Amino acid sequence: MAEATPTRVFVYGTLKRGFPNHPLLVACASPFVGAASTAAPASLVIGPYSVPFLLPTSSSSSSSGRVVSGELYAPSPAALAELDAFEGTHIGVYERRPITVVADGSGEVVEAEAYFAHPSYAEALWRRCGGEAAEIGEYTADHANRKGIAMAASPQQQGQGSQGGSGGGGWSPEQFWSLLDKADRRFARVRDLPLLGRQEPDAFAKAFRAYTQLWRMQQEHRHRLLEAGLRRWQVGEIAARIAHLYYAQYQRTADTALLSEAFVFYHAVLDRAYFLDADHHLTPAKHLRFLARFLLVALLLARRAHTVPRLAADIRALLDDSKKSFQEAEYKEWKHVVQEILRFLRADSPFMNMRPLRYSYAFDLPPDKLPTVPPTVKKRGLVLSDAILCSYYPNEVKFTDLSIDVFRMLQCLEWEPCGSFALNNGYSAHDESGQNQPNLLKDLRDAALPPNPLKTNLNRPSVTHFLTVLATKCEELPSNGIMLIYLSAAGEMGTSGCCPDTGEKIVSNFSKFDISSTSHTSSKEDKEPCLWLGCRETEGSNCIYPGDLIPFTRRPLFLVIDSSISYAFKAVYSWH
């Protein structure tokens, strides 16, 4: 019986050699067949975040198209499944379709498959990109670098420059070791910076610049560095720290493009087995921390099909294999982390094959079709700029300091990295004059997208800490900013119950409140509804009352109360 011909896949974007996502092809052992071009003209456009989309013929029927250049690969069935998951075919981002290509050089005609934009949004995407005028014939490095930040050279470029780099004049391995020492000091400084309060603006840039130089140096001078004692685990540690810096900056800026870059570097470290020869240089605890950080990034990017289960299994296996290396207390701590991961994944499994929680152009209305805000609000120019996400339950499902409630809410406050478009404040869907119609090509630049709000995650905080953070964030809130507060906690109904005038009673009590009086601390008759942020043995100090938020209504607030007594917090609106 003849063997089935392996599927050929034509890639035209970030999976090509020299581009950020090529390590995924390398990791799943997909042999490179050769360079190729489409046999017939096709429509290739650049979407948001510089992501390329090949469009089905029916979506751009009025376009003559262009011959599109790319590369041909021969993935195995397992590798093809990995690629399908990466391209989001199960949630309707891309669709794998047949395509005819011509091999460069030989001119051989090859029947292959390629990932096209899903038909549900392809035509609208083509129009919003600018139609035929926006079509290109080749996705280049210039397109990939239009992300608004300086990117480190991607892991897949490793070794490309090392072949002739050993003869670089004036360079010595001592420069690498000196820079590595400096980079480690800068990394420690960035790692210890608090997420709240004033930051050192240049600290991240200096650390990132140092590690970028190290990464390029080991690419260009790999052979000489190996001779000088460089080990693979050290290369992996550099890549892991670049990923950590990307994630740390994502926490401070909420830019999901940084989260995607962190994933690329973490993925390269794991799939290239950089830590395989670490021996005693990499303790099991340090290796587990690396896997746990990667797992958190993969969860935030919804890589649930393959990456998340693999990482969870690797953490569990490494802990079992390294049990003798841990002190009993440390082993119990990591065992508890493994149990947290399993609980978290079980709780999140119903969402595994659902559409993204982030706003996605593939599933949601285009921004210019969404209901507009009232003119009075629009005139003030208010934007959602900050969010405090707080949860407190005795036995809540969480991983590290991220509860399942906050995990979902966090994604709801972000754009989908590969499927979102810019809002244009001057454009109205009902304006037929065309005078205010946005420049489509300009609006698709990432810098024009409304920025994700900055998010502060507070897991199981004390009431004092919560109010301190809230006061700090309100102080730093821009003049046109809106603060979103998400509180998920168990509630106490109080003696007032769920009566219609509960809000009025709370506001009335607040206006008559005397700070010098002690009667309110022990009055059971006038007990108000509250949220518990702590044990119930000490009532007042562990409760958030609606009146606690009233002083902060001097700034625009958006409250989301995820609790059985959320009705009581309508009093804040009544006061405001």
Coordinates of C-alpha atoms in Angstrom, one line a residue:
M1 CA 0.0 0.0 0.0
A2 CA 1.5 3.3 -1.1
E3 CA 2.2 5.9 1.6
A4 CA 0.0 9.0 1.7
T5 CA 1.6 12.1 0.4
P6 CA 2.4 14.4 3.3
T7 CA 0.5 17.7 3.4
R8 CA 2.4 20.7 2.2
V9 CA 1.8 23.9 4.0
F10 CA 2.5 27.3 2.4
V11 CA 3.4 29.9 5.0
Y12 CA 3.6 33.6 4.1
G13 CA 3.9 35.5 7.4
T14 CA 5.4 35.2 10.9
L15 CA 6.1 31.4 10.5
K16 CA 8.7 32.0 7.9
R17 CA 12.4 31.7 8.7
G18 CA 13.8 34.8 10.4
F19 CA 10.4 35.8 11.8
P20 CA 9.2 35.6 15.4
N21 CA 6.9 32.5 15.2
H22 CA 9.3 30.3 13.2
P23 CA 10.4 28.4 16.3
L24 CA 6.9 26.8 16.4
L25 CA 7.6 25.1 13.0
V26 CA 11.1 24.0 14.2
A27 CA 9.7 22.7 17.5
C28 CA 7.1 20.5 15.8
A29 CA 9.7 19.1 13.3
S30 CA 8.2 20.4 10.1
P31 CA 10.8 20.0 7.3
F32 CA 11.5 23.0 5.1
V33 CA 10.7 22.1 1.4
G34 CA 11.8 25.4 -0.2
A35 CA 10.8 28.9 -1.2
A36 CA 7.6 29.2 -3.2
S37 CA 5.0 31.6 -4.6
T38 CA 1.3 31.4 -5.3
A39 CA 0.5 30.2 -8.8
A40 CA -2.2 32.7 -9.2
P41 CA -2.5 36.3 -7.8
A42 CA -3.9 36.4 -4.2
S43 CA -4.9 39.1 -1.7
L44 CA -2.5 39.5 1.2
V45 CA -3.1 42.3 3.6
I46 CA -1.6 43.5 6.9
G47 CA -4.1 43.5 9.8
P48 CA -3.7 44.9 13.3
Y49 CA -0.5 44.2 15.3
S50 CA 1.2 43.7 11.9
V51 CA -0.5 40.3 11.5
P52 CA -0.7 39.1 7.8
F53 CA -4.0 37.7 6.4
L54 CA -4.3 35.8 3.1
L55 CA -7.9 36.4 2.0
P56 CA -10.2 33.9 0.3
T57 CA -10.9 34.8 -3.4
S58 CA -14.6 35.5 -2.8
S59 CA -13.7 38.1 -0.1
S60 CA -11.8 40.3 -2.6
S61 CA -13.5 39.4 -5.9
S62 CA -13.1 42.9 -7.2
S63 CA -9.3 42.7 -6.8
S64 CA -6.7 41.4 -9.3
G65 CA -4.4 40.5 -6.4
R66 CA -0.7 39.9 -6.4
V67 CA 1.7 36.9 -6.5
V68 CA 2.5 36.2 -2.9
S69 CA 5.9 34.9 -1.8
G70 CA 6.4 32.5 1.0
E71 CA 7.9 29.1 2.1
L72 CA 6.7 25.5 1.8
Y73 CA 6.9 23.0 4.6
A74 CA 6.0 19.3 5.1
P75 CA 4.5 19.0 8.6
S76 CA 3.5 15.6 10.1
P77 CA -0.2 15.1 11.0
A78 CA 0.7 15.9 14.7
A79 CA 2.6 19.0 13.6
L80 CA -0.4 20.1 11.5
A81 CA -2.6 19.8 14.5
E82 CA -0.2 22.1 16.4
L83 CA -0.3 24.6 13.6
D84 CA -4.1 24.5 13.5
A85 CA -4.2 25.3 17.2
F86 CA -1.7 28.1 16.9
E87 CA -3.6 29.7 14.0
G88 CA -6.9 29.5 15.9
T89 CA -8.8 27.4 13.4
H90 CA -11.0 26.0 16.2
I91 CA -12.2 29.5 17.1
G92 CA -12.6 30.9 13.6
V93 CA -9.5 33.2 13.3
Y94 CA -7.9 31.4 10.4
E95 CA -9.1 28.6 8.1
R96 CA -6.8 26.1 6.4
R97 CA -7.6 25.9 2.6
P98 CA -6.1 24.4 -0.5
I99 CA -3.7 26.6 -2.6
T100 CA -1.6 26.0 -5.6
V101 CA 2.0 27.3 -5.4
V102 CA 5.0 27.2 -7.7
A103 CA 8.4 26.2 -6.2
D104 CA 11.1 28.9 -6.8
G105 CA 13.9 27.7 -9.1
S106 CA 12.4 24.4 -10.3
G107 CA 9.1 25.9 -11.3
E108 CA 7.3 22.8 -10.0
V109 CA 3.6 23.2 -9.4
V110 CA 2.7 22.0 -5.9
E111 CA -0.8 21.5 -4.4
A112 CA -0.5 22.7 -0.8
E113 CA -2.6 24.3 1.9
A114 CA -2.4 27.7 3.6
Y115 CA -4.1 29.5 6.4
F116 CA -6.6 32.1 5.2
A117 CA -8.6 34.7 7.1
H118 CA -11.9 33.2 8.2
P119 CA -14.7 34.0 5.7
S120 CA -16.9 35.4 8.5
Y121 CA -14.8 38.6 8.6
A122 CA -12.5 38.4 5.6
E123 CA -14.4 40.7 3.3
A124 CA -14.8 43.3 6.1
L125 CA -11.1 43.0 6.9
W126 CA -10.2 43.6 3.2
R127 CA -12.3 46.7 3.0
R128 CA -11.0 48.2 6.3
C129 CA -7.4 47.6 5.3
G130 CA -8.0 49.7 2.2
G131 CA -9.0 47.2 -0.4
E132 CA -6.8 46.5 -3.4
A133 CA -4.5 49.4 -2.6
A134 CA -3.4 47.7 0.7
E135 CA -2.5 44.4 -0.9
I136 CA 1.2 43.3 -0.8
G137 CA 3.2 40.5 -2.4
E138 CA 5.5 39.7 0.4
Y139 CA 5.4 40.0 4.2
T140 CA 8.8 41.5 5.2
A141 CA 10.7 42.2 8.4
D142 CA 9.6 45.8 8.2
H143 CA 6.0 44.7 8.5
A144 CA 6.8 42.5 11.5
N145 CA 8.6 45.2 13.3
R146 CA 5.8 47.7 13.3
K147 CA 4.7 47.0 16.8
G148 CA 5.7 50.2 18.5
I149 CA 8.5 48.7 20.6
A150 CA 12.0 47.5 19.9
M151 CA 12.0 43.7 19.6
A152 CA 14.8 41.5 20.5
A153 CA 16.1 39.3 17.7
S154 CA 13.8 36.3 17.8
P155 CA 15.1 32.9 18.9
Q156 CA 14.8 31.3 15.4
Q157 CA 17.4 33.7 14.1
Q158 CA 20.0 32.1 16.3
G159 CA 22.9 30.7 14.4
Q160 CA 22.1 32.5 11.2
G161 CA 24.8 35.0 11.8
S162 CA 27.1 32.8 13.8
Q163 CA 28.6 31.1 10.7
G164 CA 30.8 34.0 9.8
G165 CA 30.7 35.9 13.1
S166 CA 33.7 34.3 14.7
G167 CA 36.0 36.5 12.8
G168 CA 34.5 39.8 14.0
G169 CA 37.5 42.1 14.5
G170 CA 38.0 43.7 17.9
W171 CA 35.5 41.4 19.7
S172 CA 36.5 39.1 22.5
P173 CA 34.5 36.7 24.8
E174 CA 35.4 38.9 27.8
Q175 CA 33.0 41.5 26.4
F176 CA 30.2 38.9 26.6
W177 CA 31.0 37.9 30.2
S178 CA 31.3 41.5 31.3
L179 CA 28.0 42.4 29.6
L180 CA 26.3 39.3 31.1
D181 CA 27.3 40.4 34.6
K182 CA 26.0 43.9 34.0
A183 CA 22.7 42.6 32.5
D184 CA 22.2 40.3 35.6
R185 CA 22.5 43.3 37.9
R186 CA 20.0 45.3 35.9
F187 CA 17.6 42.4 35.7
A188 CA 17.7 42.0 39.5
R189 CA 16.9 45.7 39.8
V190 CA 13.9 45.5 37.4
R191 CA 12.6 42.3 39.1
D192 CA 12.5 44.0 42.5
L193 CA 10.6 47.0 41.3
P194 CA 7.1 47.2 42.7
L195 CA 4.2 47.1 40.3
L196 CA 2.5 50.0 42.1
G197 CA 3.8 53.5 42.7
R198 CA 6.4 55.5 40.8
Q199 CA 8.7 53.6 38.5
E200 CA 12.2 54.1 37.3
P201 CA 11.5 54.9 33.6
D202 CA 14.9 53.8 32.3
A203 CA 15.3 50.6 34.4
F204 CA 13.4 48.3 32.0
A205 CA 14.9 49.9 28.9
K206 CA 18.5 49.4 30.2
A207 CA 17.9 45.8 31.3
F208 CA 16.2 45.0 28.0
R209 CA 18.9 46.6 25.9
A210 CA 21.6 44.7 27.8
Y211 CA 19.9 41.3 27.2
T212 CA 19.2 42.2 23.6
Q213 CA 22.9 42.8 23.0
L214 CA 23.8 39.5 24.8
W215 CA 21.3 37.7 22.6
R216 CA 22.7 39.1 19.4
M217 CA 26.3 38.6 20.6
Q218 CA 25.7 34.9 21.2
Q219 CA 24.1 34.6 17.8
E220 CA 27.0 36.2 15.9
H221 CA 29.9 34.7 17.9
R222 CA 28.4 31.3 19.0
H223 CA 31.5 29.2 18.1
R224 CA 34.0 31.4 19.9
L225 CA 31.7 31.6 23.0
L226 CA 31.3 27.9 23.1
E227 CA 35.1 27.5 23.0
A228 CA 35.2 30.1 25.8
G229 CA 32.9 28.0 28.0
L230 CA 29.4 29.2 27.2
R231 CA 26.8 26.5 27.9
R232 CA 23.3 25.9 26.4
W233 CA 21.7 26.5 29.8
Q234 CA 23.2 30.0 29.9
V235 CA 21.7 30.8 26.5
G236 CA 18.4 29.5 27.8
E237 CA 18.6 31.7 30.8
I238 CA 19.2 34.8 28.7
A239 CA 16.1 33.9 26.6
A240 CA 14.1 33.2 29.7
R241 CA 15.0 36.6 31.2
I242 CA 14.1 38.4 28.0
A243 CA 10.7 36.6 28.2
H244 CA 10.4 37.7 31.9
L245 CA 11.2 41.3 31.0
Y246 CA 8.5 41.2 28.3
Y247 CA 6.0 39.9 30.8
A248 CA 7.0 42.4 33.5
Q249 CA 6.5 45.2 31.0
Y250 CA 3.1 43.8 30.0
Q251 CA 2.0 43.9 33.6
R252 CA 3.0 47.6 33.7
T253 CA 1.6 48.6 30.2
A254 CA -1.2 46.0 29.5
D255 CA 0.2 45.8 25.9
T256 CA -0.7 42.2 24.8
A257 CA 1.9 42.4 22.0
L258 CA 4.5 42.1 24.8
L259 CA 2.7 39.1 26.2
S260 CA 3.0 37.4 22.8
E261 CA 6.7 38.2 22.6
A262 CA 7.2 36.6 26.0
F263 CA 5.5 33.5 24.8
V264 CA 7.9 33.2 21.8
F265 CA 11.0 33.3 24.0
Y266 CA 9.6 31.0 26.6
H267 CA 8.5 28.5 23.9
A268 CA 12.0 28.5 22.4
V269 CA 13.7 27.7 25.7
L270 CA 11.3 24.8 26.3
D271 CA 11.3 23.3 22.8
R272 CA 15.1 23.6 22.3
A273 CA 15.7 22.0 25.7
Y274 CA 18.2 24.6 26.7
F275 CA 18.0 23.5 30.3
L276 CA 18.6 19.8 29.5
D277 CA 22.4 20.0 30.3
A278 CA 22.1 22.4 33.2
D279 CA 22.8 19.7 35.8
H280 CA 23.5 21.4 39.2
H281 CA 23.6 24.9 37.6
L282 CA 19.8 25.0 37.5
T283 CA 18.1 23.9 40.6
P284 CA 14.7 22.1 40.3
A285 CA 13.1 25.0 42.1
K286 CA 14.4 27.5 39.5
H287 CA 13.3 25.2 36.7
L288 CA 9.8 24.9 38.2
R289 CA 9.6 28.7 38.5
F290 CA 10.4 29.0 34.8
L291 CA 7.7 26.5 33.9
A292 CA 5.2 28.2 36.1
R293 CA 5.9 31.6 34.6
F294 CA 5.5 30.1 31.1
L295 CA 2.3 28.5 32.1
L296 CA 0.9 31.8 33.3
V297 CA 1.7 33.5 30.0
A298 CA 0.2 30.6 28.0
L299 CA -3.0 30.8 30.1
L300 CA -3.3 34.5 29.5
L301 CA -2.9 33.9 25.7
A302 CA -5.4 31.0 25.8
R303 CA -3.0 28.4 24.5
R304 CA -5.1 25.7 26.1
A305 CA -5.0 23.1 23.4
H306 CA -1.4 21.9 23.6
T307 CA 1.0 24.3 25.5
V308 CA -0.9 24.5 28.8
P309 CA -1.5 20.7 29.2
R310 CA 2.2 20.1 28.3
L311 CA 3.5 22.6 30.8
A312 CA 1.2 21.3 33.6
A313 CA 2.4 17.8 33.0
D314 CA 6.1 18.9 32.9
I315 CA 5.7 20.7 36.2
R316 CA 4.1 17.7 37.8
A317 CA 6.7 15.3 36.4
L318 CA 9.7 17.5 37.4
L319 CA 8.4 17.8 41.0
D320 CA 8.0 14.1 41.3
D321 CA 11.4 13.4 39.8
S322 CA 13.1 16.0 42.1
K323 CA 11.4 15.2 45.3
K324 CA 14.6 14.3 47.0
S325 CA 16.2 17.6 46.1
F326 CA 13.7 19.6 48.2
Q327 CA 13.3 20.3 51.9
E328 CA 10.0 18.9 53.2
A329 CA 8.4 22.4 53.6
E330 CA 9.5 23.5 50.1
Y331 CA 8.2 20.3 48.5
K332 CA 4.8 20.8 50.2
E333 CA 4.7 24.3 48.8
W334 CA 5.3 23.1 45.2
K335 CA 2.9 20.3 45.7
H336 CA 0.3 22.9 46.7
V337 CA 1.1 24.8 43.5
V338 CA 0.5 21.7 41.4
Q339 CA -2.8 21.2 43.1
E340 CA -3.7 24.8 42.4
I341 CA -2.9 24.3 38.7
L342 CA -5.1 21.3 38.4
R343 CA -8.0 23.0 40.1
F344 CA -7.5 26.1 37.9
L345 CA -7.5 24.1 34.7
R346 CA -10.6 22.1 35.7
A347 CA -12.5 25.3 36.5
D348 CA -11.4 26.8 33.2
S349 CA -12.0 23.8 31.0
P350 CA -15.6 24.8 29.9
F351 CA -14.0 27.8 28.2
M352 CA -11.4 25.8 26.4
N353 CA -13.0 25.7 23.0
M354 CA -15.0 28.9 23.3
R355 CA -14.4 32.3 21.6
P356 CA -11.8 34.5 23.2
L357 CA -12.9 36.6 26.2
R358 CA -11.0 39.6 24.7
Y359 CA -12.7 41.8 22.2
S360 CA -12.1 40.0 18.8
Y361 CA -12.8 41.3 15.4
A362 CA -13.6 37.8 14.3
F363 CA -16.6 37.5 16.6
D364 CA -17.6 41.0 17.7
L365 CA -19.0 44.0 15.9
P366 CA -16.4 46.4 14.3
P367 CA -15.7 49.2 16.8
D368 CA -17.4 51.8 14.5
K369 CA -20.6 49.8 14.6
L370 CA -20.8 49.6 18.4
P371 CA -23.3 51.9 20.2
T372 CA -21.8 55.4 20.6
V373 CA -21.5 57.2 23.9
P374 CA -23.8 60.2 24.7
P375 CA -22.4 63.5 23.2
T376 CA -21.9 65.0 26.6
V377 CA -19.7 62.1 27.7
K378 CA -17.9 62.1 24.3
K379 CA -17.1 65.8 24.7
R380 CA -15.3 65.2 28.0
G381 CA -13.1 62.7 26.2
L382 CA -13.3 60.1 29.0
V383 CA -11.4 56.9 28.5
L384 CA -11.1 53.7 30.6
S385 CA -7.5 54.0 31.7
D386 CA -7.1 52.1 35.0
A387 CA -8.6 49.0 36.6
I388 CA -8.3 47.5 40.0
L389 CA -9.2 43.8 40.0
C390 CA -9.7 42.4 43.5
S391 CA -10.9 39.0 44.7
Y392 CA -11.2 37.4 48.2
Y393 CA -12.8 34.0 48.9
P394 CA -11.6 31.6 51.6
N395 CA -11.0 28.7 49.1
E396 CA -11.0 30.4 45.7
V397 CA -9.7 28.7 42.6
K398 CA -6.4 30.5 41.7
F399 CA -3.0 30.0 40.3
T400 CA -0.2 32.0 41.9
D401 CA -1.9 35.4 42.7
L402 CA -4.4 35.1 39.8
S403 CA -7.9 34.0 40.8
I404 CA -10.2 32.5 38.2
D405 CA -12.6 35.5 38.5
V406 CA -9.8 38.0 38.0
F407 CA -8.3 35.9 35.2
R408 CA -11.5 36.1 33.2
M409 CA -12.1 39.8 34.0
L410 CA -8.6 40.7 33.0
Q411 CA -9.1 39.3 29.5
C412 CA -12.4 41.1 29.1
L413 CA -10.5 44.4 29.4
E414 CA -8.1 43.7 26.6
W415 CA -8.1 43.6 22.8
E416 CA -7.4 40.3 21.1
P417 CA -3.8 40.6 19.9
C418 CA -4.6 39.3 16.4
G419 CA -8.1 40.5 15.8
S420 CA -8.9 44.0 16.8
F421 CA -9.1 47.4 15.1
A422 CA -8.7 51.0 16.0
L423 CA -11.5 53.2 17.1
N424 CA -11.7 56.6 15.5
N425 CA -13.3 59.2 17.7
G426 CA -14.2 61.4 14.8
Y427 CA -16.1 58.8 12.8
S428 CA -19.8 58.1 12.9
A429 CA -21.3 55.0 11.3
H430 CA -24.3 57.2 10.4
D431 CA -22.3 60.0 8.7
E432 CA -22.9 59.6 5.0
S433 CA -21.0 62.7 3.9
G434 CA -17.7 60.9 4.1
Q435 CA -15.9 63.9 5.5
N436 CA -15.2 62.3 8.9
Q437 CA -14.5 58.8 7.5
P438 CA -11.2 57.6 8.9
N439 CA -8.1 56.9 6.9
L440 CA -8.3 53.1 7.0
L441 CA -4.6 52.4 6.5
K442 CA -3.7 54.9 9.2
D443 CA -6.2 53.5 11.6
L444 CA -4.9 49.9 11.3
R445 CA -1.6 50.9 12.8
D446 CA -1.2 49.5 16.3
A447 CA -0.4 52.8 17.8
A448 CA -3.9 54.0 16.9
L449 CA -5.7 51.3 18.8
P450 CA -7.2 52.4 22.1
P451 CA -4.7 51.2 24.7
N452 CA -5.7 48.5 27.1
P453 CA -6.4 49.9 30.6
L454 CA -3.7 49.5 33.2
K455 CA -4.7 46.7 35.5
T456 CA -3.8 46.1 39.2
N457 CA -4.5 42.6 40.5
L458 CA -5.1 42.4 44.3
N459 CA -5.5 38.9 45.5
R460 CA -6.8 38.5 49.0
P461 CA -5.8 42.0 50.1
S462 CA -6.6 43.6 53.5
V463 CA -9.2 46.4 53.5
T464 CA -6.4 48.9 54.4
H465 CA -4.3 47.7 51.5
F466 CA -7.2 47.8 49.0
L467 CA -8.1 51.4 50.0
T468 CA -4.4 52.5 49.9
V469 CA -4.0 51.1 46.4
L470 CA -7.3 52.7 45.3
A471 CA -6.3 56.1 46.7
T472 CA -2.9 55.8 45.0
K473 CA -4.4 54.9 41.6
C474 CA -7.0 57.7 41.8
E475 CA -4.2 60.2 42.5
E476 CA -2.4 59.0 39.4
L477 CA -5.5 58.8 37.2
P478 CA -5.3 61.1 34.1
S479 CA -7.7 64.0 34.0
N480 CA -9.8 62.3 31.4
G481 CA -9.4 58.8 32.9
I482 CA -12.1 56.4 34.2
M483 CA -11.2 54.0 37.1
L484 CA -12.8 50.5 36.9
I485 CA -13.1 48.6 40.2
Y486 CA -13.9 44.9 40.1
L487 CA -14.7 43.4 43.5
S488 CA -15.3 39.6 43.8
A489 CA -15.9 38.6 47.4
A490 CA -18.4 37.0 49.8
G491 CA -21.1 39.4 51.0
E492 CA -22.9 40.0 54.3
M493 CA -26.5 41.1 53.8
G494 CA -26.8 43.0 57.0
T495 CA -30.0 43.9 58.9
S496 CA -31.3 46.1 56.1
G497 CA -31.8 43.2 53.8
C498 CA -32.6 43.7 50.1
C499 CA -35.1 46.6 50.4
P500 CA -35.5 49.3 47.8
D501 CA -34.3 52.1 50.0
T502 CA -31.1 50.4 51.1
G503 CA -29.0 52.8 49.1
E504 CA -30.7 55.8 50.5
K505 CA -30.1 54.5 54.1
I506 CA -26.4 54.0 53.4
V507 CA -25.9 57.4 52.0
S508 CA -27.9 58.9 54.8
N509 CA -25.8 57.1 57.4
F510 CA -22.6 58.2 55.6
S511 CA -23.6 61.9 55.7
K512 CA -24.3 61.7 59.4
F513 CA -21.2 59.7 60.2
D514 CA -19.2 61.0 63.2
I515 CA -15.6 59.8 63.2
S516 CA -15.3 60.5 66.9
S517 CA -18.2 58.3 67.8
T518 CA -17.7 54.6 68.7
S519 CA -21.3 53.6 68.6
H520 CA -21.2 52.4 65.0
T521 CA -18.7 49.6 65.8
S522 CA -21.0 47.6 67.9
S523 CA -24.5 48.4 66.6
K524 CA -26.1 45.3 65.3
E525 CA -29.4 47.1 64.6
D526 CA -27.8 49.3 61.9
K527 CA -25.5 46.8 60.4
E528 CA -24.9 47.6 56.7
P529 CA -24.3 45.1 53.8
C530 CA -20.6 44.6 53.2
L531 CA -18.0 42.5 51.4
W532 CA -15.6 40.4 53.4
L533 CA -11.9 40.9 52.8
G534 CA -10.7 38.7 55.5
C535 CA -11.9 36.4 58.3
R536 CA -15.3 37.1 59.8
E537 CA -14.1 37.2 63.4
T538 CA -13.2 40.9 63.2
E539 CA -16.1 42.5 61.5
G540 CA -15.3 46.2 60.8
S541 CA -11.7 45.9 59.9
N542 CA -12.2 43.2 57.3
C543 CA -15.3 44.7 55.6
I544 CA -15.7 46.9 52.6
Y545 CA -18.8 49.0 52.9
P546 CA -20.4 50.9 50.1
G547 CA -19.7 54.1 52.0
D548 CA -15.9 53.3 51.9
L549 CA -16.0 54.0 48.1
I550 CA -17.9 57.3 48.2
P551 CA -14.9 59.5 48.8
F552 CA -13.4 58.2 45.5
T553 CA -16.4 59.3 43.4
R554 CA -14.7 62.6 42.9
R555 CA -13.2 60.8 40.0
P556 CA -15.2 58.9 37.3
L557 CA -15.7 55.3 38.6
F558 CA -17.1 52.2 37.0
L559 CA -18.0 49.6 39.6
V560 CA -18.4 45.8 39.0
I561 CA -19.4 44.0 42.2
D562 CA -19.4 40.2 41.8
S563 CA -21.2 39.3 44.9
S564 CA -24.6 38.3 46.4
I565 CA -25.0 41.8 47.9
S566 CA -24.1 43.8 44.8
Y567 CA -27.4 45.7 45.1
A568 CA -26.1 47.6 48.1
F569 CA -23.4 49.3 46.1
K570 CA -25.9 51.2 44.0
A571 CA -25.7 53.6 46.9
V572 CA -22.4 54.8 45.5
Y573 CA -24.1 55.9 42.3
S574 CA -26.9 57.5 44.4
W575 CA -24.4 59.6 46.2
H576 CA -22.4 60.5 43.1

